[in-house]
PDB file of C-alpha atoms in Angstrom:
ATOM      1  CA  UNK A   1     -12.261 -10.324   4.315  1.00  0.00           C
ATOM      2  CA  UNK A   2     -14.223 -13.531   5.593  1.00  0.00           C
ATOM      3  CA  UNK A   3     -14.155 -14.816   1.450  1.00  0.00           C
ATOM      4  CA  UNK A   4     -10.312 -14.082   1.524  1.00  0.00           C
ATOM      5  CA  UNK A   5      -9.765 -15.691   4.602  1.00  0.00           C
ATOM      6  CA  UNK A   6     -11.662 -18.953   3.273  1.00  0.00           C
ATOM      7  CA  UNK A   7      -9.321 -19.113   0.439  1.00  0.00           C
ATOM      8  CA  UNK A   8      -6.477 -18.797   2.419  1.00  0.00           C
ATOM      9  CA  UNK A   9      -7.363 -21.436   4.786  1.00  0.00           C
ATOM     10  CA  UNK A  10      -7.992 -23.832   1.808  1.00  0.00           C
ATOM     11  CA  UNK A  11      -4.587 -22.991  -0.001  1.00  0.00           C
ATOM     12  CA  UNK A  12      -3.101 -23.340   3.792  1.00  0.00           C
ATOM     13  CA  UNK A  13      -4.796 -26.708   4.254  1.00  0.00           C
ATOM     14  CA  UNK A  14      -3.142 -27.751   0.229  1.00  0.00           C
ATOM     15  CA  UNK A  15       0.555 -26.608   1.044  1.00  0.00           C
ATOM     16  CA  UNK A  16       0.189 -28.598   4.202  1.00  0.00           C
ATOM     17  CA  UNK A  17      -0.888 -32.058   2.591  1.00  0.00           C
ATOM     18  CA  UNK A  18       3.057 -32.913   1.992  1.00  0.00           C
ATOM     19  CA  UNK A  19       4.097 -31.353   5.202  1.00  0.00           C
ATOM     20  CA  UNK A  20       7.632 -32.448   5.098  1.00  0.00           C
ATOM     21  CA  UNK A  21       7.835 -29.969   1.352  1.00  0.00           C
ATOM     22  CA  UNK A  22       5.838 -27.445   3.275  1.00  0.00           C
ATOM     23  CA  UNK A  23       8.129 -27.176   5.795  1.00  0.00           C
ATOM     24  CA  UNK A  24      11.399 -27.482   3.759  1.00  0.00           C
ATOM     25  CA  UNK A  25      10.143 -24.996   1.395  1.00  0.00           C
ATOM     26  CA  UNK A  26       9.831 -22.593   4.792  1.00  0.00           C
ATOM     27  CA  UNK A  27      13.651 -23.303   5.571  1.00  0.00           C
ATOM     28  CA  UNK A  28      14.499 -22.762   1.926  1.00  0.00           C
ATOM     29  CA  UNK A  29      12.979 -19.404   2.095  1.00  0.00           C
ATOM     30  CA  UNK A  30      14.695 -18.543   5.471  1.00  0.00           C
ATOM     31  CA  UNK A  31      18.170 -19.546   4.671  1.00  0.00           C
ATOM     32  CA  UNK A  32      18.003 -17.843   1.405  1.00  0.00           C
ATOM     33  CA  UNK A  33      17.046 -14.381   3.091  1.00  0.00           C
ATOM     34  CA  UNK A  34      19.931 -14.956   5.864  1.00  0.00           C
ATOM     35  CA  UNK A  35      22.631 -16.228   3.081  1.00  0.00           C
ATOM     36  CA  UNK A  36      21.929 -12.204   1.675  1.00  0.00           C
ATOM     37  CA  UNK A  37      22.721 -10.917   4.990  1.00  0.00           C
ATOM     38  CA  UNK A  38      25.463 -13.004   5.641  1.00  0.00           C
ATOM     39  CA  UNK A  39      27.433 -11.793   2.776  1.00  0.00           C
ATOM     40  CA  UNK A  40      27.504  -8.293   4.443  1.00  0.00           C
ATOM     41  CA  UNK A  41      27.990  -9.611   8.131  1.00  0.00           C
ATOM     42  CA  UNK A  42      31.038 -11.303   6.753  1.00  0.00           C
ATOM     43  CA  UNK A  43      32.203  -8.090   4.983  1.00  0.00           C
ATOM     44  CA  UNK A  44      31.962  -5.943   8.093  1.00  0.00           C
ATOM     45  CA  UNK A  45      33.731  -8.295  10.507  1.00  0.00           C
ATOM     46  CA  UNK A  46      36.837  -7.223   7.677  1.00  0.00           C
ATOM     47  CA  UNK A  47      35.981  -3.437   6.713  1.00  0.00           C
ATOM     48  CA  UNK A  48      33.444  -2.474   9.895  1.00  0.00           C
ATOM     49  CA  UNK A  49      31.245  -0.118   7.704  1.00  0.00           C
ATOM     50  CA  UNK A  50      30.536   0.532   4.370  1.00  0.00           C
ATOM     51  CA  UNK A  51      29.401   4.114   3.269  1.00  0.00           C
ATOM     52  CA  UNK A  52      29.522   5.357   6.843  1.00  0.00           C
ATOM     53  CA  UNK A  53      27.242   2.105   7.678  1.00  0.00           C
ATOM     54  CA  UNK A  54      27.645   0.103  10.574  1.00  0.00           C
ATOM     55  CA  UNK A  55      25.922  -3.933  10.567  1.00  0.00           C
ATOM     56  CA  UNK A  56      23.348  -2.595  12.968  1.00  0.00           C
ATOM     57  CA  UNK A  57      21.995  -0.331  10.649  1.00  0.00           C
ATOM     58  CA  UNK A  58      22.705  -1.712   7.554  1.00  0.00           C
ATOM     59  CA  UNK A  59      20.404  -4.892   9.176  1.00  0.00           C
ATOM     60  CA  UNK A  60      18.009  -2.176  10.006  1.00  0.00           C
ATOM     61  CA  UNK A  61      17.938  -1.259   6.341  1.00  0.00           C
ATOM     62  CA  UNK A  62      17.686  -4.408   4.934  1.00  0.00           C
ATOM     63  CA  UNK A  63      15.166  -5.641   7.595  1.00  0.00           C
ATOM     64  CA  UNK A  64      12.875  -3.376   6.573  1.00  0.00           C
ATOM     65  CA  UNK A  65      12.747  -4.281   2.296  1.00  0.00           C
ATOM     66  CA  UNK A  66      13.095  -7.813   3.387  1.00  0.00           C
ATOM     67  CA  UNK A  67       9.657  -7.259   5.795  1.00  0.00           C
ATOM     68  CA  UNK A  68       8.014  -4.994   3.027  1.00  0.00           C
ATOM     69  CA  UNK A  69       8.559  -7.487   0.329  1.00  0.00           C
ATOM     70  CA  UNK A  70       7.983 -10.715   2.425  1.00  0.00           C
ATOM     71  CA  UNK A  71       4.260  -9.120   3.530  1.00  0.00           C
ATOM     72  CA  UNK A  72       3.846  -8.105  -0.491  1.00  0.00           C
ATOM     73  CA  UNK A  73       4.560 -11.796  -1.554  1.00  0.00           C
ATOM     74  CA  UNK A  74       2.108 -12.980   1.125  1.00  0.00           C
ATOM     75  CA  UNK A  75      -1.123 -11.201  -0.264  1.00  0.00           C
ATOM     76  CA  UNK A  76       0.318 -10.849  -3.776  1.00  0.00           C
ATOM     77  CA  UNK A  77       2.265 -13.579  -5.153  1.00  0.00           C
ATOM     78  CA  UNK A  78      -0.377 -14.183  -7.445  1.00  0.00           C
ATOM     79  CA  UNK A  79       0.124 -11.208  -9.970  1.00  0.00           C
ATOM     80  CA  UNK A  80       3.729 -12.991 -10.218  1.00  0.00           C
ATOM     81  CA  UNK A  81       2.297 -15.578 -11.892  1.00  0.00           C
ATOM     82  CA  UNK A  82      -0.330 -13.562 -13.536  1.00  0.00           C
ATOM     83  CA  UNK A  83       0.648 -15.169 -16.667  1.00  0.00           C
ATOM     84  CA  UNK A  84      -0.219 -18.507 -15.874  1.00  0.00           C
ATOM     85  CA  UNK A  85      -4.276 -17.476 -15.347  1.00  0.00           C
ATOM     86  CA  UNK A  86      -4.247 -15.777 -18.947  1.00  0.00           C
ATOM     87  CA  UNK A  87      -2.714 -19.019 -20.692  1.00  0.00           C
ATOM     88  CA  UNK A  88      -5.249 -21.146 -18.742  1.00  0.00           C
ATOM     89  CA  UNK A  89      -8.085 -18.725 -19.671  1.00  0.00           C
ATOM     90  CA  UNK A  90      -9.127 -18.844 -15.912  1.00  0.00           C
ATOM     91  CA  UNK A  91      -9.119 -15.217 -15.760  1.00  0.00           C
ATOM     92  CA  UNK A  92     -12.292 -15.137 -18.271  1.00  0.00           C
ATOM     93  CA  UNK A  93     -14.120 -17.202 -15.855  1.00  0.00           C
ATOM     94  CA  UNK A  94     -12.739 -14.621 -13.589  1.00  0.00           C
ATOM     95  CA  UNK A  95     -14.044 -11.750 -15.306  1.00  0.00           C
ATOM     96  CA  UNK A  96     -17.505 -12.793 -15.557  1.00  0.00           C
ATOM     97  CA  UNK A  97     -17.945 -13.229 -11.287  1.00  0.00           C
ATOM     98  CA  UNK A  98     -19.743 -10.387  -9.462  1.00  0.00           C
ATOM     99  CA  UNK A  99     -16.668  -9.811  -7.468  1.00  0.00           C
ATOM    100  CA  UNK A 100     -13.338  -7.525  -8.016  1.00  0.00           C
ATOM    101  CA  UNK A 101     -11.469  -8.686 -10.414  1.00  0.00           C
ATOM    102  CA  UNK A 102      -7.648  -7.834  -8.538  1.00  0.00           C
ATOM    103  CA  UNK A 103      -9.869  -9.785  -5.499  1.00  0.00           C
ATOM    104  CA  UNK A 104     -10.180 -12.667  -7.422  1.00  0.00           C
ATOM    105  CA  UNK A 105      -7.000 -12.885  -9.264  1.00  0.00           C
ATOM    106  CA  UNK A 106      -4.895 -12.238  -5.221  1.00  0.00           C
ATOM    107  CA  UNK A 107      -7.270 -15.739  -4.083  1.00  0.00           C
ATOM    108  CA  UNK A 108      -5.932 -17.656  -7.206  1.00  0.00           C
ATOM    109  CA  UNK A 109      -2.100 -17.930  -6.074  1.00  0.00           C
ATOM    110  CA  UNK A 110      -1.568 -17.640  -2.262  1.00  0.00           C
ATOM    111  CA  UNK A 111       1.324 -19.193  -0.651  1.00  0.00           C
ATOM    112  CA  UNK A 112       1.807 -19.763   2.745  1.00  0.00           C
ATOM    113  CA  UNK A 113       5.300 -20.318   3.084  1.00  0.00           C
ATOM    114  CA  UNK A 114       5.843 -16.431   2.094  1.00  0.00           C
ATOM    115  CA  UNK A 115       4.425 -15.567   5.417  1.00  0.00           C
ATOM    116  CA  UNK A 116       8.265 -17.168   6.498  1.00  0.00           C
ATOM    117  CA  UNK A 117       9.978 -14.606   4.298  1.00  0.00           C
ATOM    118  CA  UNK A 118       8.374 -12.247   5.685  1.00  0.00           C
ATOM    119  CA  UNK A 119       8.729 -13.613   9.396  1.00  0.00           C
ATOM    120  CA  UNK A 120      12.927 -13.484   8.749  1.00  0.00           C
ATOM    121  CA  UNK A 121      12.495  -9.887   7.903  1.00  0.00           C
ATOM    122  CA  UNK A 122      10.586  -8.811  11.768  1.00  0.00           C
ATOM    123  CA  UNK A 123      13.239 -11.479  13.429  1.00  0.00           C
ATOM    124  CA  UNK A 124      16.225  -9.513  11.833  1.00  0.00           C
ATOM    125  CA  UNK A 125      14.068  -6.199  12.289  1.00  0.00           C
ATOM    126  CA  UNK A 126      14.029  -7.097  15.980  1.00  0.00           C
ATOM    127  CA  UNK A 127      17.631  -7.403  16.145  1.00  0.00           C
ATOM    128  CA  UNK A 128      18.485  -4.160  14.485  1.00  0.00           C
ATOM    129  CA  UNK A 129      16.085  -2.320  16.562  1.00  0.00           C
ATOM    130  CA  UNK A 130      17.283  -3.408  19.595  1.00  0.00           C
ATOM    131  CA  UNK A 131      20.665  -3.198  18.482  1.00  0.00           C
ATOM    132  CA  UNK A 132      21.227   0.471  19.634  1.00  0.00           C
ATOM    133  CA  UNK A 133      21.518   1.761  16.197  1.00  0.00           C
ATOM    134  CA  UNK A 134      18.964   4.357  16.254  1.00  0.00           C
ATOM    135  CA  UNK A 135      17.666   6.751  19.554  1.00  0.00           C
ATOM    136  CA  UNK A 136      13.921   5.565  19.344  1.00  0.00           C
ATOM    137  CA  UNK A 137      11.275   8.221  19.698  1.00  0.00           C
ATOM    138  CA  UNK A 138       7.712   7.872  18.577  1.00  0.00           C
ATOM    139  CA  UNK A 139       7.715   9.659  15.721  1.00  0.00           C
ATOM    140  CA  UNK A 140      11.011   7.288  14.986  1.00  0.00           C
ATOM    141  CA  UNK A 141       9.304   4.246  15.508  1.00  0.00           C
ATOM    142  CA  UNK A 142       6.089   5.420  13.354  1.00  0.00           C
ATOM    143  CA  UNK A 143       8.726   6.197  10.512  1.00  0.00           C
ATOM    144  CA  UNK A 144       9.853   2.845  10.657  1.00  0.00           C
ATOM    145  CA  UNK A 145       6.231   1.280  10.630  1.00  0.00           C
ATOM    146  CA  UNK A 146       5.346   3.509   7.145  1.00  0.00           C
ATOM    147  CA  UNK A 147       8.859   2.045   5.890  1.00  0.00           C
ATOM    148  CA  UNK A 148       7.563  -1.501   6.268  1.00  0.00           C
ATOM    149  CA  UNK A 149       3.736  -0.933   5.052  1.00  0.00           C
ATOM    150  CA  UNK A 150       4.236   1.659   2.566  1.00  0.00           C
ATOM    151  CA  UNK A 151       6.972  -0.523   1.301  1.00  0.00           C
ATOM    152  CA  UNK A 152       4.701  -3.447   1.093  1.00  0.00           C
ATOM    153  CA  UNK A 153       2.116  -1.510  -0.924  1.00  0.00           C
ATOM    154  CA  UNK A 154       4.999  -0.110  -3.161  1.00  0.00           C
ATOM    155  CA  UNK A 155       6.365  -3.889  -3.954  1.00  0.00           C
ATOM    156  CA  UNK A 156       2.338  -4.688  -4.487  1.00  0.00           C
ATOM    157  CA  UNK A 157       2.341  -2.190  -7.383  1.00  0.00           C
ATOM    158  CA  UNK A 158       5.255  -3.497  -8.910  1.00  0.00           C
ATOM    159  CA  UNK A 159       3.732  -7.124  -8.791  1.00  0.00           C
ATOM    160  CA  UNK A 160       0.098  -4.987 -10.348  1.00  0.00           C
ATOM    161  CA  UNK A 161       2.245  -3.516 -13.002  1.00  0.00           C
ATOM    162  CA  UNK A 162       3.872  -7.177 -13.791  1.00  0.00           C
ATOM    163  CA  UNK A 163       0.430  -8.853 -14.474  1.00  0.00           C
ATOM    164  CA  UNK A 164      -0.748  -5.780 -16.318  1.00  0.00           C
ATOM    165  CA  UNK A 165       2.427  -5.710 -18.717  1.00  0.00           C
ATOM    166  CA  UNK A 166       1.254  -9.814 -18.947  1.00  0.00           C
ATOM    167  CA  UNK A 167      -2.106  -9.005 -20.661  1.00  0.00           C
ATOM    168  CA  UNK A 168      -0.373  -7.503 -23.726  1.00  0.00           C
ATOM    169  CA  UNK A 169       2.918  -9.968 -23.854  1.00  0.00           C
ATOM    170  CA  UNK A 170       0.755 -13.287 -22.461  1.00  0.00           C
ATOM    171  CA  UNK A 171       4.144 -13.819 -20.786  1.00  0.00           C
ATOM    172  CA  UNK A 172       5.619 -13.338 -17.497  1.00  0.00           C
ATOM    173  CA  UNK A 173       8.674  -9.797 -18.582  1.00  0.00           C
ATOM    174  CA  UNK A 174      11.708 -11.196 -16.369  1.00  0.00           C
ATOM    175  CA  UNK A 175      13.302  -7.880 -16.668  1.00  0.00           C
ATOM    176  CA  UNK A 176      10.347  -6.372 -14.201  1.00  0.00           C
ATOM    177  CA  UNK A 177      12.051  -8.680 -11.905  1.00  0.00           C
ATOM    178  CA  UNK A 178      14.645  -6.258 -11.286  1.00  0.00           C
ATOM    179  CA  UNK A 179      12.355  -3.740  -9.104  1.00  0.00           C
ATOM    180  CA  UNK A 180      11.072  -6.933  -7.152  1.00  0.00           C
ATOM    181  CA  UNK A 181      13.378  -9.506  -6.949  1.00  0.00           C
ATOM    182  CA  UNK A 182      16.521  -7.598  -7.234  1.00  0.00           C
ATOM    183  CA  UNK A 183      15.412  -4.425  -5.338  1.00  0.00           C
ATOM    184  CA  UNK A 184      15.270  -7.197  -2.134  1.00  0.00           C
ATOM    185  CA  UNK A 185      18.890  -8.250  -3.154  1.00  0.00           C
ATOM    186  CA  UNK A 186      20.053  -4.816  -3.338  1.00  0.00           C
ATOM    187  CA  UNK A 187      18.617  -3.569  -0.581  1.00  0.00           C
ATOM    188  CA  UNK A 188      20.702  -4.661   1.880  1.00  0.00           C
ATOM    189  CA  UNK A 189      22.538  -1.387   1.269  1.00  0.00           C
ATOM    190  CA  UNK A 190      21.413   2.018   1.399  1.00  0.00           C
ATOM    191  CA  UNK A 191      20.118   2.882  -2.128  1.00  0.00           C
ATOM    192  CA  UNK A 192      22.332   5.817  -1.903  1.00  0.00           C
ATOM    193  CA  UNK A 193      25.767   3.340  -1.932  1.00  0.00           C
ATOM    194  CA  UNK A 194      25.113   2.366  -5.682  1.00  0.00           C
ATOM    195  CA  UNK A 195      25.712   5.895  -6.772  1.00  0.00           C
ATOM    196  CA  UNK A 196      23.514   8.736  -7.432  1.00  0.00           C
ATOM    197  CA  UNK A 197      21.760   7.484 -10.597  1.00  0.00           C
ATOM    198  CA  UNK A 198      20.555   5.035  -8.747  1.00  0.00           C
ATOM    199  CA  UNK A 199      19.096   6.961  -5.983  1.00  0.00           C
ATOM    200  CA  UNK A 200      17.612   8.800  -8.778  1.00  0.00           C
ATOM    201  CA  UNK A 201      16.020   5.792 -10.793  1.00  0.00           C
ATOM    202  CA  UNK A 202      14.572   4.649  -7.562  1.00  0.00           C
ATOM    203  CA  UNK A 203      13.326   7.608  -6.043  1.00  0.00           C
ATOM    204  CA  UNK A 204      10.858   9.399  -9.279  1.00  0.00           C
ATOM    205  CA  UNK A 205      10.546   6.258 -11.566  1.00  0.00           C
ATOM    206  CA  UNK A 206      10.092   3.418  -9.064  1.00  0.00           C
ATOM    207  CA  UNK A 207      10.009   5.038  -5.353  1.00  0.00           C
ATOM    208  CA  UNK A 208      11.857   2.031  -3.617  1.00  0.00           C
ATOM    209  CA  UNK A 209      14.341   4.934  -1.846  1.00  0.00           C
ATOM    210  CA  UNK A 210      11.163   6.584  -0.593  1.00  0.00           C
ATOM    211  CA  UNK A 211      10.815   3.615   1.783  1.00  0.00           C
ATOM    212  CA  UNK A 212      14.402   3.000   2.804  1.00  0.00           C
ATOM    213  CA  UNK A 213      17.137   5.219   1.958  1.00  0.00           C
ATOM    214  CA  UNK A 214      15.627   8.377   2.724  1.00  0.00           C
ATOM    215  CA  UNK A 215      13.638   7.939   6.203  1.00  0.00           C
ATOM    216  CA  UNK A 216      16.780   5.694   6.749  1.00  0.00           C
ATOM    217  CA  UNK A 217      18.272   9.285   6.754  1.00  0.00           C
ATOM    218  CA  UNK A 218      16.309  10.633   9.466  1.00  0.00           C
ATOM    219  CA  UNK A 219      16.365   7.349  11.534  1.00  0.00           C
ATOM    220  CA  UNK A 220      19.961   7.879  11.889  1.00  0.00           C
ATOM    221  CA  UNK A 221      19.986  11.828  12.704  1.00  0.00           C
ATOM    222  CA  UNK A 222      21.354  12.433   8.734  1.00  0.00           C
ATOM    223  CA  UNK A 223      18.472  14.010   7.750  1.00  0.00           C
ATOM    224  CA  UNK A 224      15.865  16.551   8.287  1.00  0.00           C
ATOM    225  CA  UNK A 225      12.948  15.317  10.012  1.00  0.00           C
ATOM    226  CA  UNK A 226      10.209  15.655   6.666  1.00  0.00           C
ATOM    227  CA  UNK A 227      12.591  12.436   5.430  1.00  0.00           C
ATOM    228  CA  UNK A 228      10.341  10.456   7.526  1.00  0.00           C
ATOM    229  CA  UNK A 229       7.072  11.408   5.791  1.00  0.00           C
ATOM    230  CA  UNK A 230       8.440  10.360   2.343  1.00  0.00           C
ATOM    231  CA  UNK A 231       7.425   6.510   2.690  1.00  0.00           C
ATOM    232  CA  UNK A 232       3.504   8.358   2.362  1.00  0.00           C
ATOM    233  CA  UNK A 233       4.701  10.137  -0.677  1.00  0.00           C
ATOM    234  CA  UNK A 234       5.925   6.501  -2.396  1.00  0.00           C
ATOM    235  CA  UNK A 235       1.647   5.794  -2.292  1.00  0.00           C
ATOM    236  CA  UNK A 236       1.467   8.211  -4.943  1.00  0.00           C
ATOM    237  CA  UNK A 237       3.217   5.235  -7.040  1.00  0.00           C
ATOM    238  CA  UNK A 238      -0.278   3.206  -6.759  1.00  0.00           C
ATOM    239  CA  UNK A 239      -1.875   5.862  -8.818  1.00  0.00           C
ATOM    240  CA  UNK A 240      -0.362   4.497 -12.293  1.00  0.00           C
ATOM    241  CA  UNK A 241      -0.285   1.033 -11.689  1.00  0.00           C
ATOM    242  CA  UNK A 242      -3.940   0.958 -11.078  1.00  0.00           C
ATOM    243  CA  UNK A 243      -4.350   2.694 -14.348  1.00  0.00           C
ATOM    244  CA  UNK A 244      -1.809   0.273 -16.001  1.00  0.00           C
ATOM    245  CA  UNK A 245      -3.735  -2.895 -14.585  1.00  0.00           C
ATOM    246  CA  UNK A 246      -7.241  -1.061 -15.820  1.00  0.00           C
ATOM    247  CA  UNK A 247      -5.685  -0.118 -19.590  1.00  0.00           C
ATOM    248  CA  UNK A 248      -4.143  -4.067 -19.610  1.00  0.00           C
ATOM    249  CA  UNK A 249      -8.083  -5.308 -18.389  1.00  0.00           C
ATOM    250  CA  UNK A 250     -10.018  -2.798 -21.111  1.00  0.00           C
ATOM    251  CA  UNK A 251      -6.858  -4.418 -23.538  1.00  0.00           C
ATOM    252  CA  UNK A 252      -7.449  -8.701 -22.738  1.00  0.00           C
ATOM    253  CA  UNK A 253      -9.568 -10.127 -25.553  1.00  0.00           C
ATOM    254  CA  UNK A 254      -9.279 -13.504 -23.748  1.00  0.00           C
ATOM    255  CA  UNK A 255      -6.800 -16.750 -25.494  1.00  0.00           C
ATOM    256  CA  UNK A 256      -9.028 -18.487 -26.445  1.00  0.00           C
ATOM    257  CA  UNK A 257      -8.307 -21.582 -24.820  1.00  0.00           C
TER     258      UNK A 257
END
């Protein structure tokens, strides 16, 4: 933890060199996350719910993804660019360190002005929790704590399984980008509104709805109360990514660069 922290302090101290980018690049990130939200807020002040959905906990909803994702991005925004170290052959110098090898590769790419993604996502959280859209209890609020974190190592995978599809096309696959990039879009709706292939696709191939529509379900007194444990089922989704990232390692015969 101490080594990670030292990188992050010296990518911290590098983003902050043009300060006035730094800090426009934050707002970028902020008002790109609210435009999403917007969208609906505008549509509800016309139709007041969609699917049964009120704002309140349709923010809830998308609060949640947004906060998952936005803590992903923070520790793992470098397997997005995974490509990039195989083309500069810096993961062989990589590979021959006495440290992890997913270690080394998360301290090559860390940027800062994620951490303001995922800051949006608890501001809006905030709001929708203290909105009145839910009847809190503790098991309730521990729910919605496995939504965010379970979500975040769910979103992880996707970014493991991205830089392990990258050893055998050298390329970053742009279509992957539609359990990551789009799945943050998307979610500002119950995964359940898009129809019930869907739901399907993203609850037993990538387990997206185990982390939001489903406890979402029990949040809101629409489901039974073992909806809530599903965000610990989703972890079962690390299993094959790890074995991806491990086939894609034993695979790399380096670029040659």
């Amino acid at each position: 933890m101490r080594l990670y922290l030292h990188f992050l302090s010296i990518h911290l101290r590098s983003a902050m060199t043009y300060r006035a980018s730094f800090f426009l690049s934050c707002l970028g990130h902020l008002l790109t996350t609210m435009n999403v939200f917007f969208g609906v807020v505008f549509l509800l002040d016309r139709f007041q719910s969609i699917g049964g959905y009120t704002l309140p906990q349709l923010a809830l909803c998308f609060s949640a993804v947004l906060s998952a994702s936005g803590l992903a991005e923070c520790f793992g925004r470098a397997f997005d660019v995974f490509h990039q170290l195989l083309s500069d052959a810096r993961f062989d110098r990589i590979m021959v360190r006495p440290r992890s090898l997913v270690f080394q590769a998360l301290c090559q790419e860390i940027k800062p002005t994620m951490f303001f993604r995922f800051l949006n996502g608890v501001i809006l959280l905030v709001w929708a929790v203290r909105s009145g859209a839910v009847a809190w209890t503790p098991w309730k609020c521990a729910v919605l704590t496995l939504m965010v974190l379970c979500g975040a190592l769910v979103f992880f995978g996707l970014y493991l399984v991205n830089a392990a599809v990258c050893f055998f096309t050298l390329e970053h696959v742009e279509v992957l980008n539609i359990f990551t990039d789009g799945a943050r879009e998307y979610s500002k709706y119950p995964f359940g509104v898009y129809g019930r292939s869907v739901l399907y696709i993203l609850t037993f191939l990538v387990p997206l709805a185990l982390v939001q529509h489903w406890p979402l379900q029990y949040l809101l007194d629409r489901g039974p109360a073992w909806y809530g444990a599903l965000p610990l089922a989703a972890l079962a989704f690390l299993l094959p990514c790890a074995l991806l990232w491990r086939l894609g390692v034993r695979h790399y015969c380096s670029t040659g660069s």
